[in-house]
Coordinates of C-alpha atoms in Angstrom, one line a residue:
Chain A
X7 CA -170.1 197.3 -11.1
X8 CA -172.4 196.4 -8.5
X9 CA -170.8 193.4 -7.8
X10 CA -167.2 195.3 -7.4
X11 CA -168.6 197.1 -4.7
X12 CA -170.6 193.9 -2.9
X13 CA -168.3 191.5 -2.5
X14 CA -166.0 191.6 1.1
X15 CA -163.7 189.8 -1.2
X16 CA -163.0 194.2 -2.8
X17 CA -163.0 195.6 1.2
X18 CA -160.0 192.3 1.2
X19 CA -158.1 193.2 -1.9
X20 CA -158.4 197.2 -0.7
X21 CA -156.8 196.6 2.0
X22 CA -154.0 193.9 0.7
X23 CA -153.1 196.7 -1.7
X24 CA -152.7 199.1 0.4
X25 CA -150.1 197.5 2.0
X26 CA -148.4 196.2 -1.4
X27 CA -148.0 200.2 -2.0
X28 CA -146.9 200.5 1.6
X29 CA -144.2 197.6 0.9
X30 CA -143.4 199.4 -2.3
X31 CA -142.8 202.6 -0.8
X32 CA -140.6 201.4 2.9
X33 CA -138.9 199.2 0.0
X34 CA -138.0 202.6 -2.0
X35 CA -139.6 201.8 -5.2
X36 CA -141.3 204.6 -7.5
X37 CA -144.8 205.2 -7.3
X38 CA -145.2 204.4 -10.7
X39 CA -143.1 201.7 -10.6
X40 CA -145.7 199.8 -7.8
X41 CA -148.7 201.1 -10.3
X42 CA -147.3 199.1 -13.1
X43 CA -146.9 196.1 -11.1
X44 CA -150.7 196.3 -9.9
X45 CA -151.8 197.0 -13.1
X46 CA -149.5 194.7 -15.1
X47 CA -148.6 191.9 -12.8
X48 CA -152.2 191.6 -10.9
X49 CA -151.2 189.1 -8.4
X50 CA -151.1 189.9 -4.7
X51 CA -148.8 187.4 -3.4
X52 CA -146.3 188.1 -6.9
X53 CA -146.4 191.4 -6.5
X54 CA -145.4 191.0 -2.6
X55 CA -142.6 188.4 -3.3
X56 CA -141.4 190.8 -6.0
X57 CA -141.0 193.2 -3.9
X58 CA -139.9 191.7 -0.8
X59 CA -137.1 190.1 -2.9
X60 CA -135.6 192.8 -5.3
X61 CA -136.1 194.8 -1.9
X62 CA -133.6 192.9 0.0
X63 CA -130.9 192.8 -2.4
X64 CA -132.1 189.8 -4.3
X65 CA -130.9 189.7 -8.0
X66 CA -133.7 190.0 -10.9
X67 CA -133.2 186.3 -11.6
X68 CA -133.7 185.3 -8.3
X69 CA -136.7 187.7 -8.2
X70 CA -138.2 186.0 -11.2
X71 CA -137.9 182.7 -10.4
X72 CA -139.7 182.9 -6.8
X73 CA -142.5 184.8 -8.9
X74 CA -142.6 182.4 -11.7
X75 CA -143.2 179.5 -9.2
X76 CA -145.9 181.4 -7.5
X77 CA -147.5 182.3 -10.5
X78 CA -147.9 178.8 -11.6
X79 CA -151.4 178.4 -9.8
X80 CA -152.5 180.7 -12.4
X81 CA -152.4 178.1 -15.0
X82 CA -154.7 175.2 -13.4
X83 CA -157.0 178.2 -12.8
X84 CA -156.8 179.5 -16.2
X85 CA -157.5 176.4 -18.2
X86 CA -160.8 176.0 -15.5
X87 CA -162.6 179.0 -15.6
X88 CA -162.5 180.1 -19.5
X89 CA -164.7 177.4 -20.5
X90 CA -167.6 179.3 -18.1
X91 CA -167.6 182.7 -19.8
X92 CA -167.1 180.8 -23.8
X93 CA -169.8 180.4 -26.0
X94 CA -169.3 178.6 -29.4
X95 CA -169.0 182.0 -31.1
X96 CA -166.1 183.4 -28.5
X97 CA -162.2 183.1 -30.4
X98 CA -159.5 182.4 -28.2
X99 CA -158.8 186.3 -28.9
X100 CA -162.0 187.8 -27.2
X101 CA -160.5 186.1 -24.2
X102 CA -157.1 187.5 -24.0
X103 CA -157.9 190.4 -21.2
X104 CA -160.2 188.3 -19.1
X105 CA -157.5 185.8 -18.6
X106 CA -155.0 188.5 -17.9
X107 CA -157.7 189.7 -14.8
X108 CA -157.9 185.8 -13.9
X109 CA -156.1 185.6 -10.2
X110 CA -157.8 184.1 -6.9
X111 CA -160.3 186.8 -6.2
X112 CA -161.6 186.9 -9.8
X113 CA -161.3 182.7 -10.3
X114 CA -163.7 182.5 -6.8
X115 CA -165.6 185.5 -7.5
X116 CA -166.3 183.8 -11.5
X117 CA -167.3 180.4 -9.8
X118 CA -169.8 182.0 -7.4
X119 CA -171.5 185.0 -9.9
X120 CA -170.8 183.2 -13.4
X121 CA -173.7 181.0 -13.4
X122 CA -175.9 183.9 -12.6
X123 CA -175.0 185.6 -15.6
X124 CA -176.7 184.7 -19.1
X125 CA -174.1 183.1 -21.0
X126 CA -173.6 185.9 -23.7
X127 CA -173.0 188.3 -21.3
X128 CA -170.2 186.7 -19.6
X129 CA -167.8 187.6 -20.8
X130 CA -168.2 191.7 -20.6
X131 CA -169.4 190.6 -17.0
X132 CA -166.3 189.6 -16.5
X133 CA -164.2 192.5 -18.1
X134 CA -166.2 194.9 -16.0
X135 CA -165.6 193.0 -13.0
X136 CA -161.7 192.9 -13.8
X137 CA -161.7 196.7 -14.5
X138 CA -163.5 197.6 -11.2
X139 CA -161.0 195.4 -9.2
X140 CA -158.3 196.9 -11.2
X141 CA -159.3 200.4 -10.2
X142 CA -160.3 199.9 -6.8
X143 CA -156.7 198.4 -6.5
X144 CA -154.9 201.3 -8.6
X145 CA -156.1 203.3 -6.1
X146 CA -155.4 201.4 -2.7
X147 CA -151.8 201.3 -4.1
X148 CA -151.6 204.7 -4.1
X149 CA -153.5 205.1 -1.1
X150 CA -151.1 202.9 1.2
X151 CA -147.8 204.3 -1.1
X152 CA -148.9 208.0 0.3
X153 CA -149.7 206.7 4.1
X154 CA -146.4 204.2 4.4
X155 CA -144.2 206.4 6.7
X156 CA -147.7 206.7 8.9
X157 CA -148.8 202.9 9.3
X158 CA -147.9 200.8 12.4
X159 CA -145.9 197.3 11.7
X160 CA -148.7 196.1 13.7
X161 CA -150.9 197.2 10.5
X162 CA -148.5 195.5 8.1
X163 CA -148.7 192.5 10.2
X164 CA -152.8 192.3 9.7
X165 CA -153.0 192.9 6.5
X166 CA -150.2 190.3 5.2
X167 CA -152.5 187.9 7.1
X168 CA -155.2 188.7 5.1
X169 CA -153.6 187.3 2.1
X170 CA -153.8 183.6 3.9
X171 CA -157.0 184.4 5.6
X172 CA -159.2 185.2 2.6
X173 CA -157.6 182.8 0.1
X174 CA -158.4 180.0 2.2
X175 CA -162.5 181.4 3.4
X176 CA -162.9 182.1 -0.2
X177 CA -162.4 178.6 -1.8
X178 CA -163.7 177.0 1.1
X179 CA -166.9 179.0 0.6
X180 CA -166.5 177.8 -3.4
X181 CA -166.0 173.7 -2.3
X182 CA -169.3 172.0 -3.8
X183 CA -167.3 168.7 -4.8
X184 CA -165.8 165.9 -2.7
X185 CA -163.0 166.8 -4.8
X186 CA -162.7 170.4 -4.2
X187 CA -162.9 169.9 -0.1
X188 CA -160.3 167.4 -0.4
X189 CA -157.8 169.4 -2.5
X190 CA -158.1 172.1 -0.3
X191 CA -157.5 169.9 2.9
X192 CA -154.8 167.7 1.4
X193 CA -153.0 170.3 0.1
X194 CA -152.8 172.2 3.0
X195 CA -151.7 169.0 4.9
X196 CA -148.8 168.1 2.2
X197 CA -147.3 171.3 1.7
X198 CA -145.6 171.3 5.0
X199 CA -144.2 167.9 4.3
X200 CA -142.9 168.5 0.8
X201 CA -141.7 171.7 2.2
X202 CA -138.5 169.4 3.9
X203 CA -137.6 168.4 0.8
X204 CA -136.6 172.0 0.0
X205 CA -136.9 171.1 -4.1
X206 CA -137.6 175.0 -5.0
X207 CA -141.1 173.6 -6.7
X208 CA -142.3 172.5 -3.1
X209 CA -145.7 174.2 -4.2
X210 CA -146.3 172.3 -7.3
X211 CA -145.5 168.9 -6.0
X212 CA -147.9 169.6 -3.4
X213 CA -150.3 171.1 -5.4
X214 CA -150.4 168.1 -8.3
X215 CA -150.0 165.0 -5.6
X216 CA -152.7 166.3 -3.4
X217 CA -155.1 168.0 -6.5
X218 CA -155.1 164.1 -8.1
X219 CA -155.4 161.9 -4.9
X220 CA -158.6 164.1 -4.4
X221 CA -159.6 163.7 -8.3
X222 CA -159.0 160.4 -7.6
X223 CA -160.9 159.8 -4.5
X224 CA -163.6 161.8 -6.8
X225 CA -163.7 159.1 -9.8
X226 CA -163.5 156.2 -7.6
X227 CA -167.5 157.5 -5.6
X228 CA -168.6 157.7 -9.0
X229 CA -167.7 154.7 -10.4
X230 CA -168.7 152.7 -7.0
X231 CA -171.9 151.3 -6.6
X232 CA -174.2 153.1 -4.9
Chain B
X26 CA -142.6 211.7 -15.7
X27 CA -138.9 209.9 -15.1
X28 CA -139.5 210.9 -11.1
X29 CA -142.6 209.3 -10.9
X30 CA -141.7 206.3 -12.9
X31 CA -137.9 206.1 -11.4
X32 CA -135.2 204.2 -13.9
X33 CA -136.2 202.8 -16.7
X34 CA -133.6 199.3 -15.5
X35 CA -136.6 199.0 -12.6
X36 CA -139.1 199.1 -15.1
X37 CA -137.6 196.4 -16.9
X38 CA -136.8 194.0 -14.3
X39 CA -140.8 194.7 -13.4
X40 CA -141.9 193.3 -16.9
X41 CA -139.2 190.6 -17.2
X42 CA -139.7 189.6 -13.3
X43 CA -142.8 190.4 -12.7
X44 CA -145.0 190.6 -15.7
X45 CA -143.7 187.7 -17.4
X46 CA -144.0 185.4 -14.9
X47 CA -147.5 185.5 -14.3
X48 CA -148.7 186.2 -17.8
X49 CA -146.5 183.0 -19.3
X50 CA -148.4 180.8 -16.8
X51 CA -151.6 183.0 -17.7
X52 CA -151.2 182.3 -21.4
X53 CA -150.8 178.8 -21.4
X54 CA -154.1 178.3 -19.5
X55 CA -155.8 180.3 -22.3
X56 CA -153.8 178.1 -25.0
X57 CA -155.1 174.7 -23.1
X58 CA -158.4 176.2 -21.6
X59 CA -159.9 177.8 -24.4
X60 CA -160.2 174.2 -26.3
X61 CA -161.8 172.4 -22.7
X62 CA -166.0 171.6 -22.7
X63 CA -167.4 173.2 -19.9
X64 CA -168.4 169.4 -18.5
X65 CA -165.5 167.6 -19.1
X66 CA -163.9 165.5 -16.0
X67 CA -160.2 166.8 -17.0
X68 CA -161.8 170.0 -15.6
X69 CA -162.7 168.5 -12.2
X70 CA -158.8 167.3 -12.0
X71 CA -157.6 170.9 -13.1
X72 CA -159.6 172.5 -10.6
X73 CA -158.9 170.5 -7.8
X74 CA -155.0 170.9 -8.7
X75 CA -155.7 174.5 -8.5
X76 CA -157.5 174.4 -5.4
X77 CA -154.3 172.6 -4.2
X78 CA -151.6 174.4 -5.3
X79 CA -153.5 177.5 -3.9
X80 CA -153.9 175.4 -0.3
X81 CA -150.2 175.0 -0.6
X82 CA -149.6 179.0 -1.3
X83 CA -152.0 179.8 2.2
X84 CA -149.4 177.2 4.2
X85 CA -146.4 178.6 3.0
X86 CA -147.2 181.9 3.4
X87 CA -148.3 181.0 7.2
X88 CA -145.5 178.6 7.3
X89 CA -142.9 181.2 6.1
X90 CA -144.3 184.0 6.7
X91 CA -143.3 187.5 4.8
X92 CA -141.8 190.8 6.4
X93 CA -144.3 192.0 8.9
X94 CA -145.9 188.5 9.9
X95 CA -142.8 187.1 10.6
X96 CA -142.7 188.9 13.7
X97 CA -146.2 187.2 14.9
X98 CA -145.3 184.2 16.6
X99 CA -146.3 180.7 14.6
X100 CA -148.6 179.7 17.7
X101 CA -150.2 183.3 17.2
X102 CA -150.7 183.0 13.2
X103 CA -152.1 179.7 13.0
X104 CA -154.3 180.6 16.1
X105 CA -155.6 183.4 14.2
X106 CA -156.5 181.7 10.8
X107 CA -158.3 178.2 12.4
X108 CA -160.2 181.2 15.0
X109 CA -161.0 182.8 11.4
X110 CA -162.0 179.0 10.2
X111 CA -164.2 178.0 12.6
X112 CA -166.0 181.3 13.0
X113 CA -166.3 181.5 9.4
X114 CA -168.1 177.4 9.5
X115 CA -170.0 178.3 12.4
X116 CA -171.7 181.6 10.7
X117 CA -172.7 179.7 7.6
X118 CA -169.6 180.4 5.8
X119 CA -169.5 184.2 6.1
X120 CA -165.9 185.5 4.8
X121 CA -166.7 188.6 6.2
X122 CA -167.4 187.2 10.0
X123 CA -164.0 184.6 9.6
X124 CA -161.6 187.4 8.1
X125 CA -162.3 189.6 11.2
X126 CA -162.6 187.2 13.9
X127 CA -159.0 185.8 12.6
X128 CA -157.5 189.7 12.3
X129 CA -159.2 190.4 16.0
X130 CA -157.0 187.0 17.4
X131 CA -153.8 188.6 15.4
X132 CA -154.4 192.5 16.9
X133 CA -156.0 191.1 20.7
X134 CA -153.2 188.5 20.7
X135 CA -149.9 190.9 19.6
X136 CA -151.1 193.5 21.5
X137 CA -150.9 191.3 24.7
X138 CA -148.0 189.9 23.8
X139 CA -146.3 193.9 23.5

C-alpha cells in the first residue's frame, strides 16, 4: 500500500479521475453508472472517449469502436509485463485480475517496482497495488462527480492535459533500451503523419511501424561488431 | 438503487462499449503473454510496440485534443508539454517537477490569454 500512496503517478490518476467523474456528471450520466466504468473499464483515456462520445449523441457502435481502438495498447502491454510477476508454478488463471489492473500507470509503475519485489511475491504485490489504485480512483470519481457544477473549464482544461503529460514523463522515465527511447520518439513523430491518412487504425499503424523500426535498430547494435 | 445506477440500457452499452473493448484486448495479452520467457527478444519488439502505440495515444490526444483542451490553443498545448519535457530531463527525470512546470505553462499561459 505504501507504494499506492508514494508514487506522483496516484496524486496523477487522483486528479485524471476526478475530472472523468466531472465529465460523467456535465455529460448526465448516473453516478453509478461512471463507478462501473472506473471499476470495470479501468482505462483513463477509454473511459474519457466513452464518455465524450455517447455524450455527444454518438451511437453505442460508434462508441465502441473509438474505445476498442484505444484499448488496443493494452495488448502489447499485456503480453510484456505478465512474464515479470510469473513463476513456473503461476496458471494462466492466478493472473486473470492482475491483467484486468494492467493499464499505463500500473504497466510503468510494474517495470519500475517489479524487480524490487522477490519473485513469489509478485504477484499479490501487484493485486494490492491494483486494488489501492482502484480505490483511490473509486473515490476521485465520486469526488469530481459531487464537485462538477463547481469546477472551472479552466480546471477541466489542466487536468485533460495531464493525461498526455504523465503518459509521456512516465515511459520516458521507464526507457533503459535504445529501443524503448526510439519507440517512444518515433512514434510520437509518425503518428501525426499517419494521422492524414485518416484510416480509423491511425494509432496502430503508427504504433507497429515505429515499435519495429526501433526493434530493429535494436537487433542490428547487437549483431554489429563492436 | 435504479436512481443511483440510471437505466439498465446505459449499463449495458457500458459493458458492451466500454468493458469489452478493453478487456478483449486485455485477454488476448494474457492468452499470448502468459506462454512468453521473461528474456525472450519477442518481448523487447512487444514492448517497444507498446511504448509506441502509447507515443501515438499522447500525440493524438495533443493533436486532437478532447472537450476542455480543445479550447487551449495548439501553440499553448505543445508549449506546455515540451516546458513539462525539458523540466522533467533537466531535474533528473522527476515526473513530479515536469507535470507541474507543464500545468503552470497551461494555467500562466490561458490565463494571459483571458
Amino acid at each position: 500500500m505504501s507504494s499506492v500512496a508514494s508514487t506522483v503517478l496516484t496524486l496523477v490518476l487522483f486528479a485524471t479521475y476526478l475530472g472523468i467523474g466531472a465529465l460523467a456528471h456535465d455529460s448526465h450520466f448516473s453516478l453509478g453508472w461512471v463507478l462501473g466504468s472506473t471499476l470495470l473499464v479501468w482505462a483513463g483515456p477509454a473511459q474519457i472517449i466513452l464518455i465524450s462520445t455517447l455524450g455527444s449523441g454518438a451511437t453505442a457502435v460508434q462508441a465502441a469502436i473509438a474505445v476498442t481502438v484505444s484499448a488496443i495498447r493494452l495488448f502489447p502491454m499485456v503480453v510484456s509485463v505478465l512474464p515479470l510477476m510469473r513463476t513456473p508454478q503461476t496458471k494462466r488463471r492466478h493472473l486473470v485480475l492482475a491483467t484486468h489492473f494492467i493499464a499505463v500507470t500500473l504497466w510503468v509503475e510494474c517495470y519500475r517496482l517489479l524487480p524490487k519485489v522477490p519473485r513469489e511475491r509478485r504477484l499479490a504485490f501487484t493485486h494490492g497495488l491494483g486494488c489501492g489504485l482502484v480505490a483511490v480512483c473509486m473515490a476521485a470519481t465520486t469526488l469530481g462527480y459531487g464537485l462538477a457544477a463547481s469546477l472551472p473549464p479552466l480546471f477541466a482544461a489542466a487536468i485533460l492535459l495531464l493525461t498526455p503529460l504523465a503518459f509521456l514523463l512516465s515511459t520516458a522515465r521507464n526507457c533503459k533500451q535504445i529501443s524503448d527511447i526510439l519507440a517512444l520518439v518515433l512514434g510520437i513523430a509518425l503518428f501525426p503523419l499517419v494521422s492524414m491518412l485518416h484510416t480509423g487504425v491511425d494509432i496502430l499503424i503508427s504504433g507497429v511501424t515505429a515499435g519495429t523500426i526501433a526493434y530493429g535498430v535494436h537487433w542490428w547494435r547487437e549483431r554489429a561488431p563492436a | 438503487m435504479s436512481e443511483f445506477f440510471g437505466s439498465p440500457q446505459a449499463l449495458l452499452i457500458l459493458v458492451l462499449a466500454g468493458f469489452l473493448p478493453n478487456e478483449v484486448w486485455r485477454t488476448a495479452g494474457l492468452w499470448f503473454g502468459a506462454g512468453v520467457d521473461e528474456g525472450s527478444e519477442i518481448l523487447v519488439w512487444v514492448r517497444a510496440v507498446a511504448t509506441a502505440i502509447l507515443a501515438g495515444v499522447i500525440a493524438q490526444i495533443l493533436m486532437q485534443p478532447p472537450g476542455a483542451l480543445a479550447g487551449v490553443p495548439d501553440w499553448l498545448r505543445y508549449g506546455a508539454v515540451a516546458a513539462g519535457f525539458a523540466i522533467f530531463m533537466l531535474t533528473r527525470r522527476s515526473i513530479f517537477a515536469g507535470v507541474v512546470c507543464g500545468e503552470m505553462v497551461l494555467l500562466t499561459g490561458k490565463w494571459w490569454l483571458g
